[in-house]
PDB file of C-alpha atoms in Angstrom:
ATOM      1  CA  UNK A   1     -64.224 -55.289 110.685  1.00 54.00           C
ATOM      2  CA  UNK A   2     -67.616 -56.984 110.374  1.00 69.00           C
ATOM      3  CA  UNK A   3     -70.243 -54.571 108.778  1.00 89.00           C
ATOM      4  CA  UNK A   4     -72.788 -53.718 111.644  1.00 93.00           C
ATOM      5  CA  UNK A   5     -75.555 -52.000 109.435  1.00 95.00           C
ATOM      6  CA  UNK A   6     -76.850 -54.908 107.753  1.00 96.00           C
ATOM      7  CA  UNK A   7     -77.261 -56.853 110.653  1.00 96.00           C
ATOM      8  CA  UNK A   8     -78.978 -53.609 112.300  1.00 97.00           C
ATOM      9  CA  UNK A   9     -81.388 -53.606 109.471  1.00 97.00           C
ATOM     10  CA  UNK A  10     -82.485 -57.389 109.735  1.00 97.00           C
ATOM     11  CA  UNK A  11     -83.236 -57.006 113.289  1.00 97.00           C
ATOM     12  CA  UNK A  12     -85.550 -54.162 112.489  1.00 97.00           C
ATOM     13  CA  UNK A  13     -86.852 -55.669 109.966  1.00 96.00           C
ATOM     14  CA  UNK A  14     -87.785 -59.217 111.753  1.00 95.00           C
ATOM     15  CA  UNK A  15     -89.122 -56.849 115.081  1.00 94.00           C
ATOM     16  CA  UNK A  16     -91.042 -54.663 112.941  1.00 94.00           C
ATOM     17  CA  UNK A  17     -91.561 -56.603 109.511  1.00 94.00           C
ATOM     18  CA  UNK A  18     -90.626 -54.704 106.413  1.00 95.00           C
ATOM     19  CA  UNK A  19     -90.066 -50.839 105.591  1.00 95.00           C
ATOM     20  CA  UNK A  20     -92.917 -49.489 103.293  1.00 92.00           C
ATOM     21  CA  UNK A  21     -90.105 -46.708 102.576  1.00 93.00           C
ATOM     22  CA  UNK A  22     -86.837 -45.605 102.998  1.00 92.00           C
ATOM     23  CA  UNK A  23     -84.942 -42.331 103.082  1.00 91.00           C
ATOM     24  CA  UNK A  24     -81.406 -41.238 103.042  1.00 91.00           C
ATOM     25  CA  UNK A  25     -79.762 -38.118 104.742  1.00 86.00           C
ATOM     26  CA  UNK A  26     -75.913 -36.880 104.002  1.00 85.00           C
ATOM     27  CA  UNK A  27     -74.575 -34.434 106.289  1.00 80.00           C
ATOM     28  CA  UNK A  28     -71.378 -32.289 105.237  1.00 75.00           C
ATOM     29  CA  UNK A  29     -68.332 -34.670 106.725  1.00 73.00           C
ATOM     30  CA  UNK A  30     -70.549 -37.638 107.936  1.00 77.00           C
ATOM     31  CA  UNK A  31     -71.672 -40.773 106.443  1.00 82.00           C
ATOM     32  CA  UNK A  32     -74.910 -41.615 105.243  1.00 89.00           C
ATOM     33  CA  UNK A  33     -77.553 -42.106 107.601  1.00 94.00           C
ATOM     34  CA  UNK A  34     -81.117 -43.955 106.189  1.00 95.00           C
ATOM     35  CA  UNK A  35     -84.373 -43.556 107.960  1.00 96.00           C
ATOM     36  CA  UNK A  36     -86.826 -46.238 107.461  1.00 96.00           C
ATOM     37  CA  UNK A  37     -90.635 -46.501 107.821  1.00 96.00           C
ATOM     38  CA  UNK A  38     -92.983 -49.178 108.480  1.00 95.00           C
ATOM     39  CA  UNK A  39     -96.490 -49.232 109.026  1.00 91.00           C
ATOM     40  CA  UNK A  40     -98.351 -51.372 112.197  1.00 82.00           C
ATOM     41  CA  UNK A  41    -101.062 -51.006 114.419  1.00 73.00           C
ATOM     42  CA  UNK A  42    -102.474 -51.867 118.068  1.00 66.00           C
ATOM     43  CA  UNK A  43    -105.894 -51.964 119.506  1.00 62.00           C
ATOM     44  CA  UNK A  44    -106.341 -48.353 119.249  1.00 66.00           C
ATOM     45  CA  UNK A  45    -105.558 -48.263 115.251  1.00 72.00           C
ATOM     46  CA  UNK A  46    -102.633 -47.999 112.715  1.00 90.00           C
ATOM     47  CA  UNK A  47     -98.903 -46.735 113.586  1.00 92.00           C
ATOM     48  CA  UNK A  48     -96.048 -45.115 112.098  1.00 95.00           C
ATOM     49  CA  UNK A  49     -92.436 -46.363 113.209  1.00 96.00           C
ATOM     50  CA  UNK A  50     -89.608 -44.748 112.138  1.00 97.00           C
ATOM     51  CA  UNK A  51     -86.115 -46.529 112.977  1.00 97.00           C
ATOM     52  CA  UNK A  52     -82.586 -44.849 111.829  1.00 97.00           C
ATOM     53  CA  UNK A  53     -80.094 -46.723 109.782  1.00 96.00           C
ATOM     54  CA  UNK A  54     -76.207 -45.657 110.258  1.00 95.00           C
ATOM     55  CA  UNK A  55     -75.534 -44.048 113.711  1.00 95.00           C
ATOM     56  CA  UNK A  56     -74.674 -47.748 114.742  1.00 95.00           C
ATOM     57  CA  UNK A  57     -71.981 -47.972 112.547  1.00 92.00           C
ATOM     58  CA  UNK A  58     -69.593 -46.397 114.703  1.00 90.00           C
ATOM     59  CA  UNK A  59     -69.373 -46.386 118.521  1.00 92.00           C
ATOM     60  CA  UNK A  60     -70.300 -43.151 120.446  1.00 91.00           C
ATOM     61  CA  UNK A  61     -67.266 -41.784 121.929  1.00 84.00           C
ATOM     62  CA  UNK A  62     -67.299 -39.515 124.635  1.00 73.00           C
ATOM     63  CA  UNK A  63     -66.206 -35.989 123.920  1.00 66.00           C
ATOM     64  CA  UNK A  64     -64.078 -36.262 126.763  1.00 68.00           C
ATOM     65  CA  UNK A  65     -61.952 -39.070 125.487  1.00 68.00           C
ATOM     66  CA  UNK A  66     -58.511 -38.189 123.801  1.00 65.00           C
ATOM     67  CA  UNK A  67     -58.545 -40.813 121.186  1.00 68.00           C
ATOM     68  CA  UNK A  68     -62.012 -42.509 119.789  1.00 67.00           C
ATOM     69  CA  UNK A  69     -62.433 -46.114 120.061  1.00 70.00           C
ATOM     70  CA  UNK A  70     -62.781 -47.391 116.620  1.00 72.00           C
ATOM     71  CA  UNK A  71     -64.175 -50.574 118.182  1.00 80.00           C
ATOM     72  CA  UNK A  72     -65.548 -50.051 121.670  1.00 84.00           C
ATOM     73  CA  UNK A  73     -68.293 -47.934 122.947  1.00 87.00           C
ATOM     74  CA  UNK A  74     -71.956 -47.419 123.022  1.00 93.00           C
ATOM     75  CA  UNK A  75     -73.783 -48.170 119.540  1.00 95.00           C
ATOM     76  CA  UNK A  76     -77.433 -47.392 118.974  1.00 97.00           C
ATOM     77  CA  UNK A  77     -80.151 -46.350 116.544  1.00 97.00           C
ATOM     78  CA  UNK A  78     -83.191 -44.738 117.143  1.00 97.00           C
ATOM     79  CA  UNK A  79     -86.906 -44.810 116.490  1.00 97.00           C
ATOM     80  CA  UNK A  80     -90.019 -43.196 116.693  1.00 97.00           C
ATOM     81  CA  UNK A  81     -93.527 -44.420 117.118  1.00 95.00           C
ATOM     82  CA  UNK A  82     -96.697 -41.897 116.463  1.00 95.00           C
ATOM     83  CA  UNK A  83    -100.214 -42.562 115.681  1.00 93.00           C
ATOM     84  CA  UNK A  84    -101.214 -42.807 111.448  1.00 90.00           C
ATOM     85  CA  UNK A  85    -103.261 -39.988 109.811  1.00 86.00           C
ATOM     86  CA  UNK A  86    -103.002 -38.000 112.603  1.00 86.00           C
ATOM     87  CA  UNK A  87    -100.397 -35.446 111.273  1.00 87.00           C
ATOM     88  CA  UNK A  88     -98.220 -34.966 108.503  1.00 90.00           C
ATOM     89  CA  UNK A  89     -95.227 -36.999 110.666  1.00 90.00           C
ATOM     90  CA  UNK A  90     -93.374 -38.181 106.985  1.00 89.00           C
ATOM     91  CA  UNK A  91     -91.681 -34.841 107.138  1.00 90.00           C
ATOM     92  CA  UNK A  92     -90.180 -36.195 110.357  1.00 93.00           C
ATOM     93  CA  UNK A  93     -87.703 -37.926 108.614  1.00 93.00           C
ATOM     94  CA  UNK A  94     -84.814 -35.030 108.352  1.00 91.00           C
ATOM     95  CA  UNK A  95     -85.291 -34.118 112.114  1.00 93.00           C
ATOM     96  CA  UNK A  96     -84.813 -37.972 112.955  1.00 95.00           C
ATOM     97  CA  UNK A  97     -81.535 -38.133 110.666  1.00 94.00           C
ATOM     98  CA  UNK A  98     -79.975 -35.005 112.640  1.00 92.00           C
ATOM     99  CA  UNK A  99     -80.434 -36.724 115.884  1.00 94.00           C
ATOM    100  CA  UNK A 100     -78.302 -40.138 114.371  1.00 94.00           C
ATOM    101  CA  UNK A 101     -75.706 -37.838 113.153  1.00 92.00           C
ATOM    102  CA  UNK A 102     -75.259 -36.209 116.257  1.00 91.00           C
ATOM    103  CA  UNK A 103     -72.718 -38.508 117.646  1.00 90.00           C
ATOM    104  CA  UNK A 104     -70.685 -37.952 114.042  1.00 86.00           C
ATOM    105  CA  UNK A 105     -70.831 -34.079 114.150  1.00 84.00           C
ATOM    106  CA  UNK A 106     -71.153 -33.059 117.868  1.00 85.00           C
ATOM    107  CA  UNK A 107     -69.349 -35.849 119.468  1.00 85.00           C
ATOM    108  CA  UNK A 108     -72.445 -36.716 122.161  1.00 87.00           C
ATOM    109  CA  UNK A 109     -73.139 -39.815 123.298  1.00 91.00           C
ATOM    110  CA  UNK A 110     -77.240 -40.776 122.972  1.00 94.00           C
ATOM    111  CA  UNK A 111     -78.529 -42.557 125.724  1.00 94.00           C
ATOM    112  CA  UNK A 112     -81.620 -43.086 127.937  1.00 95.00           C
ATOM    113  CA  UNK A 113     -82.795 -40.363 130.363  1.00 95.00           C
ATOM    114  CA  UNK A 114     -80.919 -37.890 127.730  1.00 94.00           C
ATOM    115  CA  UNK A 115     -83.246 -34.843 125.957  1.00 95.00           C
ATOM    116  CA  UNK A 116     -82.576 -34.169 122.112  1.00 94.00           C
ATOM    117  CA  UNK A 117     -83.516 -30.824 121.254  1.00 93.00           C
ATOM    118  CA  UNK A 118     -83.843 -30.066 117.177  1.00 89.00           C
ATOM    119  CA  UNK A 119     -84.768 -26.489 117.055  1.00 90.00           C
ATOM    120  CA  UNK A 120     -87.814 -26.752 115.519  1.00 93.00           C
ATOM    121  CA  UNK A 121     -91.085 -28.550 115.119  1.00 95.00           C
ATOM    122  CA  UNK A 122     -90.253 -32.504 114.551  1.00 95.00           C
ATOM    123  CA  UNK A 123     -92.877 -32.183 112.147  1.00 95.00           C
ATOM    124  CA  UNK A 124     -95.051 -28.968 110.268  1.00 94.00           C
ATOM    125  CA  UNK A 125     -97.412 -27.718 113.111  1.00 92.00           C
ATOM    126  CA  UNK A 126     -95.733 -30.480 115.597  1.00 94.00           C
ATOM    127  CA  UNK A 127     -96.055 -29.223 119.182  1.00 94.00           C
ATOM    128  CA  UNK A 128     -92.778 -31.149 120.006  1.00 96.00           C
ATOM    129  CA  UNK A 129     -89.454 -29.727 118.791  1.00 95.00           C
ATOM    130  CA  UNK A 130     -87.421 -32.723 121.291  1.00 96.00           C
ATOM    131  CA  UNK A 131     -87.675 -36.242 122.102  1.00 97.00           C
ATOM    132  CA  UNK A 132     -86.525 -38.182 125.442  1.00 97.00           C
ATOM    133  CA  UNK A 133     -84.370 -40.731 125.296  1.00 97.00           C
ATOM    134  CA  UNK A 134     -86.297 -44.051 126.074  1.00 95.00           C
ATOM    135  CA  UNK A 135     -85.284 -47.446 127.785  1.00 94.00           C
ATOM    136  CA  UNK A 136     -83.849 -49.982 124.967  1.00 94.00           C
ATOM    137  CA  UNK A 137     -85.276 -53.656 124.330  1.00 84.00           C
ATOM    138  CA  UNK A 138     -88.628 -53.231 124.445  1.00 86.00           C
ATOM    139  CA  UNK A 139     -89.891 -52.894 120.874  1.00 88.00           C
ATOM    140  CA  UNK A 140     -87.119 -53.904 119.448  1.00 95.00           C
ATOM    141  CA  UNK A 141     -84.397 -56.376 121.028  1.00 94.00           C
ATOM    142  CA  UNK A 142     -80.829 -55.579 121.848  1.00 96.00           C
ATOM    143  CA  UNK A 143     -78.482 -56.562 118.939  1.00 95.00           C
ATOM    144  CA  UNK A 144     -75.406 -58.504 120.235  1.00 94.00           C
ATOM    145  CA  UNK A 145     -71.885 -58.635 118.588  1.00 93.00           C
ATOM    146  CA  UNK A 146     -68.945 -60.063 118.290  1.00 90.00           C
ATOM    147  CA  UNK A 147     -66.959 -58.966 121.228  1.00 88.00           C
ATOM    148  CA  UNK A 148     -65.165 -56.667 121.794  1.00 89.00           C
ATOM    149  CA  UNK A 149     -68.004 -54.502 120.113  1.00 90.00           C
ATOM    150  CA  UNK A 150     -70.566 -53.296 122.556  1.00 92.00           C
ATOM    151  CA  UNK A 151     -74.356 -54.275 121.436  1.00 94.00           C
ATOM    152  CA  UNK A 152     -76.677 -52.472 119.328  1.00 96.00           C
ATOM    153  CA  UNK A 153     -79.630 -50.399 121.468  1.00 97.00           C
ATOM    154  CA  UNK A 154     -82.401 -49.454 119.642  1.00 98.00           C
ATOM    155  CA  UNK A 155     -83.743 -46.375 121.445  1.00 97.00           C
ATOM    156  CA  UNK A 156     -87.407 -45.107 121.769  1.00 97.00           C
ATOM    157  CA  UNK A 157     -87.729 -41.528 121.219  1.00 97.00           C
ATOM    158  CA  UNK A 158     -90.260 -39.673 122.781  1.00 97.00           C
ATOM    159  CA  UNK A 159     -91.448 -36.560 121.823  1.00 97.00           C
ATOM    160  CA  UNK A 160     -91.669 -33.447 124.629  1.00 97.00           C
ATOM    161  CA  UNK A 161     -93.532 -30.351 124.402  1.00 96.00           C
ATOM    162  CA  UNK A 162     -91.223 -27.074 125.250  1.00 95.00           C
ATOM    163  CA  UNK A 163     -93.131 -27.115 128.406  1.00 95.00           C
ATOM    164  CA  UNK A 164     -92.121 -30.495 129.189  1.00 96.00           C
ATOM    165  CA  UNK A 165     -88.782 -30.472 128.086  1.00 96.00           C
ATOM    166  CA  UNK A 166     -88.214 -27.262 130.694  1.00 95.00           C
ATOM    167  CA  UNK A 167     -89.676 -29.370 133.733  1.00 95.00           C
ATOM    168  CA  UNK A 168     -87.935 -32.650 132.586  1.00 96.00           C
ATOM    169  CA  UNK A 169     -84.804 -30.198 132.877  1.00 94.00           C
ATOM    170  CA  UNK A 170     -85.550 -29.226 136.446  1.00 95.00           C
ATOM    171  CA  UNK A 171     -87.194 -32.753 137.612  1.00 95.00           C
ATOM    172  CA  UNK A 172     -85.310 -35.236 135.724  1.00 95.00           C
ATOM    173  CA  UNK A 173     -86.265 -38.090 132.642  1.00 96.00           C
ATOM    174  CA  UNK A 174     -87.984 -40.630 135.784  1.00 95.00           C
ATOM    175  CA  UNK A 175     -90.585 -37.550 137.116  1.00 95.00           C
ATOM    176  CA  UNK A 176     -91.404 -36.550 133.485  1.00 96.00           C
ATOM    177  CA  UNK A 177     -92.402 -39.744 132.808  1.00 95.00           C
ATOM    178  CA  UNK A 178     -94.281 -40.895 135.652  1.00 95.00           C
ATOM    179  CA  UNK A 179     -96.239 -37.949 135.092  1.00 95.00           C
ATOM    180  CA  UNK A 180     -96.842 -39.043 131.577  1.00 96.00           C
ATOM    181  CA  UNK A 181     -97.994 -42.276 133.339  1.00 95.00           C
ATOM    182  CA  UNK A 182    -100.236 -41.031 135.914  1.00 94.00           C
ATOM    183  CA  UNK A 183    -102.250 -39.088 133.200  1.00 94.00           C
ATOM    184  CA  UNK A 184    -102.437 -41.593 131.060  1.00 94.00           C
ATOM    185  CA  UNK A 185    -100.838 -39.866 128.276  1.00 95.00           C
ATOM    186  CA  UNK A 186    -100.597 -41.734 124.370  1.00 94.00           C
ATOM    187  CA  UNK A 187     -97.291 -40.371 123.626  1.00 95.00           C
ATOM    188  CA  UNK A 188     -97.847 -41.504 120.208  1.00 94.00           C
ATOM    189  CA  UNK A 189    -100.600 -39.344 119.267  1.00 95.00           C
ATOM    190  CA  UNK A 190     -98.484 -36.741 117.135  1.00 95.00           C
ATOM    191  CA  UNK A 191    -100.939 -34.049 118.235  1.00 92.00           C
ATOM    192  CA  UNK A 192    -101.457 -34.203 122.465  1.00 94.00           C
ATOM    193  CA  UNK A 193    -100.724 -31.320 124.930  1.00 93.00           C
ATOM    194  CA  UNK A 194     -98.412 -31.201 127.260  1.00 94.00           C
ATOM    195  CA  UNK A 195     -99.095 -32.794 130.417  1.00 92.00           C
ATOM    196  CA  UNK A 196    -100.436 -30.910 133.544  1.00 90.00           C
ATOM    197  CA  UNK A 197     -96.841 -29.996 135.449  1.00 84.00           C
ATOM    198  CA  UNK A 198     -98.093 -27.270 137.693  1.00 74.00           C
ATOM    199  CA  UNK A 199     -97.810 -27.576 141.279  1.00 53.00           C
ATOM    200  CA  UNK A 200    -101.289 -28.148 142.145  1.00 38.00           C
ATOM    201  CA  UNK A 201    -101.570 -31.421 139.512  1.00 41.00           C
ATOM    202  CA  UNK A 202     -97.847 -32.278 141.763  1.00 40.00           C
TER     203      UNK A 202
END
């Protein structure tokens, strides 16, 4: 069985360049998950990614399934892009590791379109306490392998205020996030409000 997490790890670190640091999580009867952190920027100034290191070792299996795959199924990691020095996001790092484990300890299967809900703020005085599950390949490219495996996705998370996550219940993942689009929301900044969802901005 080849080892998947090492290959996970270069292709993060040749779409992103290298971690400035690295973290490691152990939940009670799963393995190890890492999260890693590396610095950027765009026009508008410096980022913060956050990518997960682990949840792709296994394939999700769905909870429905009488006997889990040890091969086949969906495998994926996640990560996180927010704005630098605009909140204390390092202390997102625990939050982020829950989410990877999920598939270990609850048995869900993370994909796009799906709402992760942590229970409390990602970060101290975050106004987001879940993420959406973005559309793979964009930041970071698919990671193919040897069949019969499925291929690594490397999903965007992004985060929702309460308000947000209520309406995306109600309206579904596309609506949310053409609203995000139509106001021209930065869902990086680690501190925005919640986008106008009342009828009259419909």
């Amino acid at each position: 069985m080849v080892d998947v997490l090492p290959l996970v790890e270069a292709r993060l670190t040749t779409a992103l360049g290298e971690p400035d640091s690295r973290a490691a999580v152990t939940f009670l009867g799963t393995e190890r998950i890492e999260v890693l952190r590396f610095q950027d920027s765009d026009q508008e100034g410096a980022l913060v990614r956050y990518a997960t290191l682990g949840m792709s070792a296994h394939p999700m299996t769905d909870p429905t399934a009488m006997l889990a795959d040890p091969v086949k199924g969906p495998r994926a990691e996640l990560v996180l892009s927010v704005r630098a020095g605009l909140a204390d996001t390092g202390k997102v790092l625990r939050p982020l590791a829950v989410l990877a484990a999920s598939p270990q300890v609850e048995g869900v299967v993370v994909a796009p379109g799906a709402s992760l809900d942590v229970g409390e703020p990602l970060w101290p005085g975050a106004p987001f306490t879940s993420v959406l599950v973005g559309e793979p390949g964009g930041l970071v490219e698919d990671l193919e392998l040897d069949e019969p495996m499925d291929p690594v996705r490397f999903l965007p998370l992004l985060p929702m205020t309460p308000n947000e996550a209520a309406w995306k219940r109600v309206h579904g993942a596309q609506a949310l996030q053409e609203r995000w689009l139509a106001n021209g929301t930065d869902l990086r900044d680690p501190a925005r409000r919640s986008v106008p969802l009342d009828a009259a901005a419909e």
